[in-house]
Amino acid sequence: MSDRLSRTEVFKARFALAIRRALNVCLRAARNLVFLRSKPPRNPQRIVAHLIGNIGDIVVAIPALVALRERYPESRLILFTSAGERDRRLAGAKELLEGASFLDAVETYATEEIRSPRSALKLLRRLRGLEPELFVSLPPCNISPSNVLRNLFFARLTGARFGVGFEVVTLFLFAYEQALYTGIYPSEIKRNLGHLRELGVVSPAIKFEFGPLDAMERQSIEETARQAAPFVAICPGGKQVGHRWPVERFIAVARYLKDERGLNLIAVGSKGERELCDEVLNAVGGGVNLAGELSLRGTTELLSRALFLLTNDTGPMHLAAARGVPVVAIYGTKDLAGRWYPHGEGHELFRAQTACRQCLFAEREYDHCVSRISVEETLEGCRRLLARLDYKGEPRADASLRVDEELHKQLVH
């Protein structure tokens, strides 16, 4: 990629990357001083893994958590996690992972609990009560150096004997030049796994597991999927404005799938995206709107039964990929190319350009780049995917989807 850049841009990119490496060398030295050791305990009895974020953040961390369990099969592994502020009621790890076989417990906290000394001290007491010997940080990709240091000292105060994952992931200095210079970045899955190298976890198999699904919800989803088959799941929403493809373009592709390929449509998303999903389905002549009506685990189960998922860059995309379902995904350029690409092969991904000076890490969100992705190129992606799936469906005389109303009501949570 560097041969396309000016010498000045190459210099800026290399300078910023060198600064990030130097910061992480210093942080590694600080970690060793804080814990008074440079190697992890051989067989820790209790491990705390710290992870914050929502659906996508959690899904891309699952392979690291599974690998951690396989590395220490006899240890008690506790996930300490936050989905954000309590009042926002965002879904996170507890909704997806509680009860999963690779975790012994999921402990949650709200963002506001670390904002004052008093609440932070109370949170620290909770952590000390878990008696961790090893603290594994799986930091967000945009964590600041100051927050890395804060988390490092916090981890030490829990009583842990050692910790890993205290690194600066992204340095925003000359971010545009870095993006152009590097091109496609490693996925978040690979980055999270990289934090475990010090623990002897090298090139593990990438595995996903979720918590158990309620039996009644599973039965309802199975029947709905049976009645709808073959169906495509659609997700026209997403909490970030810069990731949302214009709704009229989403409608155009959904109409093609329904009218010209004879596929039924089931919409997924959050409760706040229900009206948007209604708009898309009403415009194309019908479908089933399950946005806000399924649990996260239920959404995962439904997606596993779809032919594929048509989606923006948002949480359900990662859920589908984790279950081996291909996606047709629309990307903005707010983040680095490749970082949030779905796991696996066979996807159709659309991104207007590698990096955009206007959009990349902008405080204000723009749909500047996502709006440059055309309907026709996305339709071509759908055609290629349907060909790979060997789907030869054509328009049907009655393409309307009617799902039993009682079954539909059972899905409401």
CSV table of C-alpha atoms in Angstrom, one decimal, residues 6-397:
chain,number,residue,atom,x,y,z
A,6,SER,CA,3.7,10.4,-0.9
A,7,ARG,CA,7.0,10.3,1.0
A,8,THR,CA,5.4,12.7,3.5
A,9,GLU,CA,2.5,10.4,4.1
A,10,VAL,CA,4.7,7.4,4.5
A,11,PHE,CA,6.9,9.2,7.0
A,12,LYS,CA,3.8,10.3,9.1
A,13,ALA,CA,2.4,6.8,9.1
A,14,ARG,CA,5.7,5.2,10.1
A,15,PHE,CA,6.3,7.8,12.8
A,16,ALA,CA,2.9,7.3,14.4
A,17,LEU,CA,3.3,3.5,14.3
A,18,ALA,CA,6.8,3.8,15.9
A,19,ILE,CA,5.3,6.0,18.6
A,20,ARG,CA,2.6,3.4,19.3
A,21,ARG,CA,5.2,0.6,19.6
A,22,ALA,CA,7.3,2.8,21.9
A,23,LEU,CA,4.3,3.4,24.1
A,24,ASN,CA,3.5,-0.3,24.3
A,25,VAL,CA,7.1,-1.1,25.3
A,26,CYS,CA,6.8,1.4,28.1
A,27,LEU,CA,3.5,0.0,29.1
A,28,ARG,CA,5.0,-3.5,29.2
A,29,ALA,CA,7.8,-2.3,31.4
A,30,ALA,CA,5.3,-0.5,33.7
A,31,ARG,CA,3.2,-3.7,33.9
A,32,ASN,CA,6.2,-5.7,35.0
A,33,LEU,CA,7.1,-3.1,37.6
A,34,VAL,CA,3.5,-2.9,38.9
A,35,PHE,CA,3.1,-6.7,39.3
A,36,LEU,CA,6.8,-7.2,40.2
A,37,ARG,CA,7.1,-10.0,37.7
A,38,SER,CA,7.4,-10.6,34.0
A,39,LYS,CA,5.8,-14.0,33.6
A,40,PRO,CA,2.2,-15.2,34.4
A,41,PRO,CA,1.5,-17.7,37.2
A,42,ARG,CA,1.7,-21.2,35.9
A,43,ASN,CA,-1.7,-22.5,37.1
A,44,PRO,CA,-3.9,-19.6,38.4
A,45,GLN,CA,-6.9,-20.8,40.3
A,46,ARG,CA,-9.0,-17.7,39.4
A,47,ILE,CA,-8.9,-15.6,36.3
A,48,VAL,CA,-10.8,-12.4,35.7
A,49,ALA,CA,-11.2,-11.3,32.0
A,50,HIS,CA,-12.2,-7.7,31.6
A,51,LEU,CA,-14.2,-6.8,28.5
A,52,ILE,CA,-16.5,-3.8,27.7
A,53,GLY,CA,-18.9,-3.2,24.8
A,54,ASN,CA,-22.0,-4.4,23.1
A,55,ILE,CA,-22.9,-7.1,20.6
A,56,GLY,CA,-20.1,-6.8,18.1
A,57,ASP,CA,-17.5,-6.2,20.8
A,58,ILE,CA,-18.6,-9.3,22.7
A,59,VAL,CA,-18.8,-11.7,19.7
A,60,VAL,CA,-15.3,-10.9,18.4
A,61,ALA,CA,-13.9,-11.5,21.9
A,62,ILE,CA,-15.5,-15.0,22.3
A,63,PRO,CA,-12.7,-16.9,20.5
A,64,ALA,CA,-10.2,-15.4,23.0
A,65,LEU,CA,-12.3,-16.3,26.0
A,66,VAL,CA,-12.7,-19.9,24.7
A,67,ALA,CA,-9.0,-20.1,24.0
A,68,LEU,CA,-8.4,-18.8,27.6
A,69,ARG,CA,-10.6,-21.6,29.0
A,70,GLU,CA,-8.8,-24.2,26.9
A,71,ARG,CA,-5.4,-22.9,28.1
A,72,TYR,CA,-6.5,-23.0,31.8
A,73,PRO,CA,-9.2,-25.8,32.0
A,74,GLU,CA,-9.0,-26.1,35.8
A,75,SER,CA,-9.1,-22.4,36.6
A,76,ARG,CA,-12.2,-20.5,37.6
A,77,LEU,CA,-12.8,-18.0,34.7
A,78,ILE,CA,-14.9,-14.9,35.4
A,79,LEU,CA,-15.9,-12.3,32.9
A,80,PHE,CA,-16.1,-8.8,34.3
A,81,THR,CA,-18.0,-6.7,31.8
A,82,SER,CA,-19.9,-3.5,31.1
A,83,ALA,CA,-22.3,-2.7,28.3
A,84,GLY,CA,-22.3,1.0,29.0
A,85,GLU,CA,-24.4,3.3,31.1
A,86,ARG,CA,-27.2,1.6,33.1
A,87,ASP,CA,-30.0,4.0,31.9
A,88,ARG,CA,-29.3,3.1,28.2
A,89,ARG,CA,-30.0,-0.5,28.9
A,90,LEU,CA,-27.8,-1.7,26.1
A,91,ALA,CA,-27.3,-5.4,25.5
A,92,GLY,CA,-23.9,-6.9,26.2
A,93,ALA,CA,-22.1,-10.0,27.4
A,94,LYS,CA,-24.6,-11.1,30.0
A,95,GLU,CA,-27.4,-11.4,27.5
A,96,LEU,CA,-25.2,-13.4,25.1
A,97,LEU,CA,-22.9,-15.4,27.3
A,98,GLU,CA,-24.3,-16.1,30.7
A,99,GLY,CA,-24.5,-19.9,31.1
A,100,ALA,CA,-21.9,-20.6,28.4
A,101,SER,CA,-19.7,-23.6,29.2
A,102,PHE,CA,-16.4,-21.7,29.0
A,103,LEU,CA,-17.3,-19.2,31.7
A,104,ASP,CA,-17.9,-19.8,35.4
A,105,ALA,CA,-19.5,-16.5,36.0
A,106,VAL,CA,-20.4,-13.2,34.3
A,107,GLU,CA,-20.1,-10.1,36.6
A,108,THR,CA,-21.5,-6.8,35.2
A,109,TYR,CA,-21.1,-3.1,36.1
A,110,ALA,CA,-22.2,0.2,34.6
A,111,THR,CA,-19.9,2.8,33.2
A,112,GLU,CA,-20.9,5.3,35.9
A,113,GLU,CA,-19.5,3.1,38.6
A,114,ILE,CA,-15.9,4.1,37.6
A,115,ARG,CA,-16.6,7.9,37.4
A,116,SER,CA,-16.3,8.8,41.0
A,117,PRO,CA,-13.7,7.7,43.7
A,118,ARG,CA,-16.4,6.4,45.9
A,119,SER,CA,-18.2,4.2,43.3
A,120,ALA,CA,-14.8,3.1,41.9
A,121,LEU,CA,-13.7,1.9,45.4
A,122,LYS,CA,-16.9,0.0,45.8
A,123,LEU,CA,-16.3,-1.7,42.4
A,124,LEU,CA,-12.8,-2.5,43.4
A,125,ARG,CA,-14.0,-4.2,46.5
A,126,ARG,CA,-16.3,-6.4,44.3
A,127,LEU,CA,-13.3,-7.3,42.2
A,128,ARG,CA,-11.1,-8.1,45.2
A,129,GLY,CA,-13.8,-10.4,46.4
A,130,LEU,CA,-13.3,-12.5,43.3
A,131,GLU,CA,-9.6,-13.0,44.4
A,132,PRO,CA,-8.1,-13.1,40.9
A,133,GLU,CA,-4.6,-14.4,40.4
A,134,LEU,CA,-4.5,-13.5,36.7
A,135,PHE,CA,-6.2,-10.4,35.1
A,136,VAL,CA,-6.8,-10.5,31.4
A,137,SER,CA,-7.7,-7.3,29.7
A,138,LEU,CA,-9.4,-7.4,26.3
A,139,PRO,CA,-9.4,-3.6,25.7
A,140,PRO,CA,-11.6,-1.8,23.2
A,141,CYS,CA,-9.8,-0.8,20.0
A,142,ASN,CA,-10.0,2.9,20.8
A,143,ILE,CA,-8.7,2.8,24.3
A,144,SER,CA,-6.5,5.8,25.3
A,145,PRO,CA,-3.0,5.4,26.9
A,146,SER,CA,-4.3,7.0,30.1
A,147,ASN,CA,-7.1,4.5,30.3
A,148,VAL,CA,-4.7,1.7,29.7
A,149,LEU,CA,-2.7,2.9,32.7
A,150,ARG,CA,-5.8,3.3,34.8
A,151,ASN,CA,-6.9,-0.3,34.0
A,152,LEU,CA,-3.4,-1.5,34.8
A,153,PHE,CA,-3.3,0.0,38.3
A,154,PHE,CA,-6.9,-1.1,38.9
A,155,ALA,CA,-6.0,-4.7,38.0
A,156,ARG,CA,-3.1,-4.6,40.4
A,157,LEU,CA,-5.3,-3.3,43.2
A,158,THR,CA,-7.6,-6.3,42.7
A,159,GLY,CA,-4.9,-8.5,44.2
A,160,ALA,CA,-4.0,-10.1,40.8
A,161,ARG,CA,-0.5,-11.5,40.6
A,162,PHE,CA,-0.1,-10.7,36.9
A,163,GLY,CA,-2.0,-9.2,34.0
A,164,VAL,CA,-1.9,-9.1,30.2
A,165,GLY,CA,-3.6,-7.0,27.5
A,166,PHE,CA,-2.5,-3.6,28.7
A,167,GLU,CA,-1.7,-2.1,25.3
A,168,VAL,CA,-2.5,0.9,23.2
A,169,VAL,CA,-4.4,-0.5,20.2
A,170,THR,CA,-5.0,2.7,18.1
A,171,LEU,CA,-2.9,5.9,18.1
A,172,PHE,CA,-4.9,8.7,16.5
A,173,LEU,CA,-1.8,10.6,15.5
A,174,PHE,CA,-1.8,10.7,11.7
A,175,ALA,CA,-4.6,8.2,11.7
A,176,TYR,CA,-5.5,8.8,8.0
A,177,GLU,CA,-1.9,8.2,6.9
A,178,GLN,CA,-1.7,5.1,9.1
A,179,ALA,CA,-4.9,3.8,7.5
A,180,LEU,CA,-3.6,4.3,4.0
A,181,TYR,CA,-0.2,2.9,4.8
A,182,THR,CA,-1.4,-0.3,6.4
A,183,GLY,CA,-4.4,-1.0,4.2
A,184,ILE,CA,-6.4,-3.9,5.5
A,185,TYR,CA,-6.0,-4.3,9.3
A,186,PRO,CA,-6.1,-7.6,11.2
A,187,SER,CA,-9.6,-8.4,12.5
A,188,GLU,CA,-10.7,-7.7,16.1
A,189,ILE,CA,-10.8,-11.5,16.6
A,190,LYS,CA,-7.1,-11.8,15.8
A,191,ARG,CA,-6.3,-8.7,17.9
A,192,ASN,CA,-8.0,-10.1,21.0
A,193,LEU,CA,-6.3,-13.5,20.6
A,194,GLY,CA,-3.0,-11.6,20.3
A,195,HIS,CA,-3.3,-10.5,23.9
A,196,LEU,CA,-3.0,-14.1,25.0
A,197,ARG,CA,0.3,-14.9,23.4
A,198,GLU,CA,2.2,-14.2,26.7
A,199,LEU,CA,0.0,-16.9,28.2
A,200,GLY,CA,1.2,-19.5,25.7
A,201,VAL,CA,-1.9,-19.2,23.5
A,202,VAL,CA,-0.6,-19.4,19.9
A,203,SER,CA,-2.7,-19.9,16.8
A,204,PRO,CA,-5.7,-21.4,18.5
A,205,ALA,CA,-8.7,-22.6,16.6
A,206,ILE,CA,-11.4,-19.9,16.3
A,207,LYS,CA,-14.5,-21.1,18.1
A,208,PHE,CA,-17.8,-19.5,19.1
A,209,GLU,CA,-20.3,-20.5,21.8
A,210,PHE,CA,-23.2,-18.6,23.3
A,211,GLY,CA,-25.3,-19.1,26.3
A,212,PRO,CA,-28.2,-21.6,26.2
A,213,LEU,CA,-31.5,-20.5,24.5
A,214,ASP,CA,-34.8,-20.6,26.3
A,215,ALA,CA,-36.7,-23.8,25.1
A,216,MET,CA,-39.9,-22.0,24.3
A,217,GLU,CA,-38.1,-19.3,22.3
A,218,ARG,CA,-36.2,-21.9,20.4
A,219,GLN,CA,-39.4,-23.8,19.5
A,220,SER,CA,-41.0,-20.6,18.3
A,221,ILE,CA,-38.0,-19.7,16.2
A,222,GLU,CA,-37.8,-23.1,14.7
A,223,GLU,CA,-41.4,-23.0,13.6
A,224,THR,CA,-41.1,-19.4,12.3
A,225,ALA,CA,-38.0,-20.3,10.3
A,226,ARG,CA,-39.7,-23.4,8.9
A,227,GLN,CA,-42.7,-21.4,7.7
A,228,ALA,CA,-40.5,-18.7,6.2
A,229,ALA,CA,-37.9,-20.9,4.4
A,230,PRO,CA,-36.2,-20.0,2.3
A,231,PHE,CA,-35.6,-16.6,3.8
A,232,VAL,CA,-33.1,-13.8,4.0
A,233,ALA,CA,-32.6,-11.9,7.2
A,234,ILE,CA,-32.3,-8.2,6.9
A,235,CYS,CA,-30.8,-5.6,9.3
A,236,PRO,CA,-31.3,-2.0,8.0
A,237,GLY,CA,-30.4,-0.4,11.3
A,238,GLY,CA,-27.4,0.0,13.5
A,239,LYS,CA,-26.6,2.4,16.3
A,240,GLN,CA,-24.0,4.4,14.4
A,241,VAL,CA,-25.3,6.8,11.8
A,242,GLY,CA,-22.2,6.5,9.6
A,243,HIS,CA,-22.8,2.8,9.2
A,244,ARG,CA,-26.3,3.0,7.9
A,245,TRP,CA,-26.9,2.6,4.2
A,246,PRO,CA,-29.7,4.9,2.8
A,247,VAL,CA,-33.0,3.2,3.5
A,248,GLU,CA,-34.2,3.6,-0.1
A,249,ARG,CA,-31.2,1.6,-1.3
A,250,PHE,CA,-31.8,-1.1,1.3
A,251,ILE,CA,-35.4,-1.3,0.1
A,252,ALA,CA,-34.3,-1.7,-3.6
A,253,VAL,CA,-32.1,-4.7,-2.7
A,254,ALA,CA,-34.7,-6.2,-0.4
A,255,ARG,CA,-37.3,-5.9,-3.2
A,256,TYR,CA,-35.1,-7.7,-5.6
A,257,LEU,CA,-34.6,-10.6,-3.2
A,258,LYS,CA,-38.3,-10.9,-2.6
A,259,ASP,CA,-39.8,-10.2,-6.0
A,260,GLU,CA,-37.2,-11.5,-8.4
A,261,ARG,CA,-35.7,-14.3,-6.4
A,262,GLY,CA,-38.7,-15.5,-4.4
A,263,LEU,CA,-37.1,-15.1,-1.0
A,264,ASN,CA,-39.0,-14.3,2.2
A,265,LEU,CA,-37.7,-11.5,4.4
A,266,ILE,CA,-37.3,-11.5,8.2
A,267,ALA,CA,-36.1,-8.2,9.8
A,268,VAL,CA,-33.9,-8.2,12.9
A,269,GLY,CA,-32.5,-5.4,15.1
A,270,SER,CA,-33.2,-3.5,18.3
A,271,LYS,CA,-36.5,-2.3,19.6
A,272,GLY,CA,-35.5,1.3,18.5
A,273,GLU,CA,-35.1,0.0,14.9
A,274,ARG,CA,-38.5,-1.5,14.7
A,275,GLU,CA,-40.1,1.4,12.7
A,276,LEU,CA,-37.2,1.4,10.3
A,277,CYS,CA,-37.7,-2.3,9.7
A,278,ASP,CA,-41.4,-1.8,9.2
A,279,GLU,CA,-40.6,0.9,6.6
A,280,VAL,CA,-38.4,-1.5,4.6
A,281,LEU,CA,-40.9,-4.4,4.8
A,282,ASN,CA,-43.9,-2.3,4.0
A,283,ALA,CA,-42.1,-0.8,1.0
A,284,VAL,CA,-41.4,-4.3,-0.5
A,285,GLY,CA,-44.8,-5.8,0.2
A,286,GLY,CA,-44.4,-7.7,3.4
A,287,GLY,CA,-42.2,-9.8,5.6
A,288,VAL,CA,-41.8,-10.6,9.3
A,289,ASN,CA,-40.5,-7.9,11.6
A,290,LEU,CA,-38.8,-9.4,14.7
A,291,ALA,CA,-36.7,-6.3,15.6
A,292,GLY,CA,-36.9,-5.9,19.3
A,293,GLU,CA,-38.9,-9.1,19.8
A,294,LEU,CA,-36.1,-11.6,20.1
A,295,SER,CA,-33.5,-12.1,22.8
A,296,LEU,CA,-29.9,-11.8,21.6
A,297,ARG,CA,-29.6,-15.6,21.7
A,298,GLY,CA,-32.8,-15.9,19.8
A,299,THR,CA,-31.6,-13.5,17.1
A,300,THR,CA,-28.5,-15.7,16.8
A,301,GLU,CA,-30.6,-18.8,16.5
A,302,LEU,CA,-32.8,-17.2,13.8
A,303,LEU,CA,-29.8,-16.0,11.8
A,304,SER,CA,-28.4,-19.5,11.8
A,305,ARG,CA,-31.4,-20.6,9.8
A,306,ALA,CA,-31.2,-17.8,7.2
A,307,LEU,CA,-29.9,-18.2,3.7
A,308,PHE,CA,-27.8,-15.1,4.4
A,309,LEU,CA,-28.0,-11.7,6.1
A,310,LEU,CA,-28.3,-8.4,4.3
A,311,THR,CA,-27.0,-5.8,6.8
A,312,ASN,CA,-25.1,-2.7,7.8
A,313,ASP,CA,-22.0,-2.9,9.8
A,314,THR,CA,-23.6,-3.7,13.1
A,315,GLY,CA,-23.9,-6.4,15.8
A,316,PRO,CA,-26.2,-9.0,14.1
A,317,MET,CA,-23.6,-9.2,11.3
A,318,HIS,CA,-21.1,-10.7,13.7
A,319,LEU,CA,-23.8,-13.0,15.2
A,320,ALA,CA,-24.5,-14.4,11.7
A,321,ALA,CA,-20.9,-14.9,10.8
A,322,ALA,CA,-20.2,-16.6,14.2
A,323,ARG,CA,-22.9,-19.2,13.2
A,324,GLY,CA,-21.4,-19.7,9.7
A,325,VAL,CA,-24.0,-17.7,7.9
A,326,PRO,CA,-22.8,-15.5,5.0
A,327,VAL,CA,-23.5,-11.8,5.0
A,328,VAL,CA,-23.9,-9.0,2.5
A,329,ALA,CA,-22.6,-6.1,4.5
A,330,ILE,CA,-22.3,-2.4,3.9
A,331,TYR,CA,-19.4,-0.5,5.5
A,332,GLY,CA,-18.7,3.1,6.3
A,333,THR,CA,-15.2,4.4,6.7
A,334,LYS,CA,-15.4,5.6,10.3
A,335,ASP,CA,-13.0,2.8,11.4
A,336,LEU,CA,-10.0,1.1,9.9
A,337,ALA,CA,-10.6,-1.3,7.0
A,338,GLY,CA,-10.6,-4.9,8.0
A,339,ARG,CA,-10.9,-4.3,11.7
A,340,TRP,CA,-14.6,-5.1,11.9
A,341,TYR,CA,-14.9,-7.5,9.0
A,342,PRO,CA,-17.0,-10.6,9.8
A,343,HIS,CA,-15.3,-13.9,10.6
A,344,GLY,CA,-15.1,-16.5,7.9
A,345,GLU,CA,-15.2,-16.8,4.1
A,346,GLY,CA,-17.9,-16.3,1.5
A,347,HIS,CA,-19.1,-12.9,2.6
A,348,GLU,CA,-19.8,-10.0,0.2
A,349,LEU,CA,-18.5,-6.8,1.8
A,350,PHE,CA,-18.9,-3.3,0.4
A,351,ARG,CA,-16.7,-0.3,1.5
A,352,ALA,CA,-16.4,2.8,-0.6
A,353,GLN,CA,-12.7,3.3,0.0
A,354,THR,CA,-9.9,2.2,2.4
A,355,ALA,CA,-9.9,5.4,4.3
A,356,CYS,CA,-11.7,8.8,4.3
A,357,ARG,CA,-10.1,11.8,5.8
A,358,GLN,CA,-13.6,13.2,6.6
A,359,CYS,CA,-15.1,10.1,8.2
A,360,LEU,CA,-12.2,8.3,9.8
A,361,PHE,CA,-12.5,8.5,13.6
A,362,ALA,CA,-14.6,11.7,13.2
A,363,GLU,CA,-16.4,12.9,16.4
A,364,ARG,CA,-19.4,13.7,14.3
A,365,GLU,CA,-20.8,10.8,12.3
A,366,TYR,CA,-21.3,11.2,8.6
A,367,ASP,CA,-22.9,8.9,6.0
A,368,HIS,CA,-20.4,10.5,3.5
A,369,CYS,CA,-18.8,7.2,2.4
A,370,VAL,CA,-21.5,4.7,3.0
A,371,SER,CA,-23.8,6.7,0.6
A,372,ARG,CA,-21.3,6.2,-2.2
A,373,ILE,CA,-22.0,2.4,-2.3
A,374,SER,CA,-24.5,1.8,-5.1
A,375,VAL,CA,-27.6,-0.4,-5.3
A,376,GLU,CA,-26.2,-2.2,-8.4
A,377,GLU,CA,-22.9,-3.3,-6.9
A,378,THR,CA,-24.7,-4.6,-3.8
A,379,LEU,CA,-27.2,-6.5,-6.1
A,380,GLU,CA,-24.2,-8.0,-7.9
A,381,GLY,CA,-22.9,-9.1,-4.5
A,382,CYS,CA,-26.2,-10.8,-3.7
A,383,ARG,CA,-26.2,-12.5,-7.1
A,384,ARG,CA,-22.7,-13.9,-6.5
A,385,LEU,CA,-23.6,-15.1,-3.1
A,386,LEU,CA,-26.8,-16.8,-4.2
A,387,ALA,CA,-24.8,-18.5,-7.0
A,388,ARG,CA,-22.3,-19.8,-4.5
A,389,LEU,CA,-25.2,-21.1,-2.4
A,390,ASP,CA,-26.6,-22.7,-5.5
A,391,TYR,CA,-29.9,-21.0,-4.9
A,392,LYS,CA,-32.0,-20.9,-8.1
A,393,GLY,CA,-35.2,-19.5,-6.8
A,394,GLU,CA,-37.5,-17.4,-9.0
A,395,PRO,CA,-40.5,-15.2,-8.5
A,396,ARG,CA,-43.5,-17.1,-7.0
A,397,ALA,CA,-47.2,-16.6,-7.8
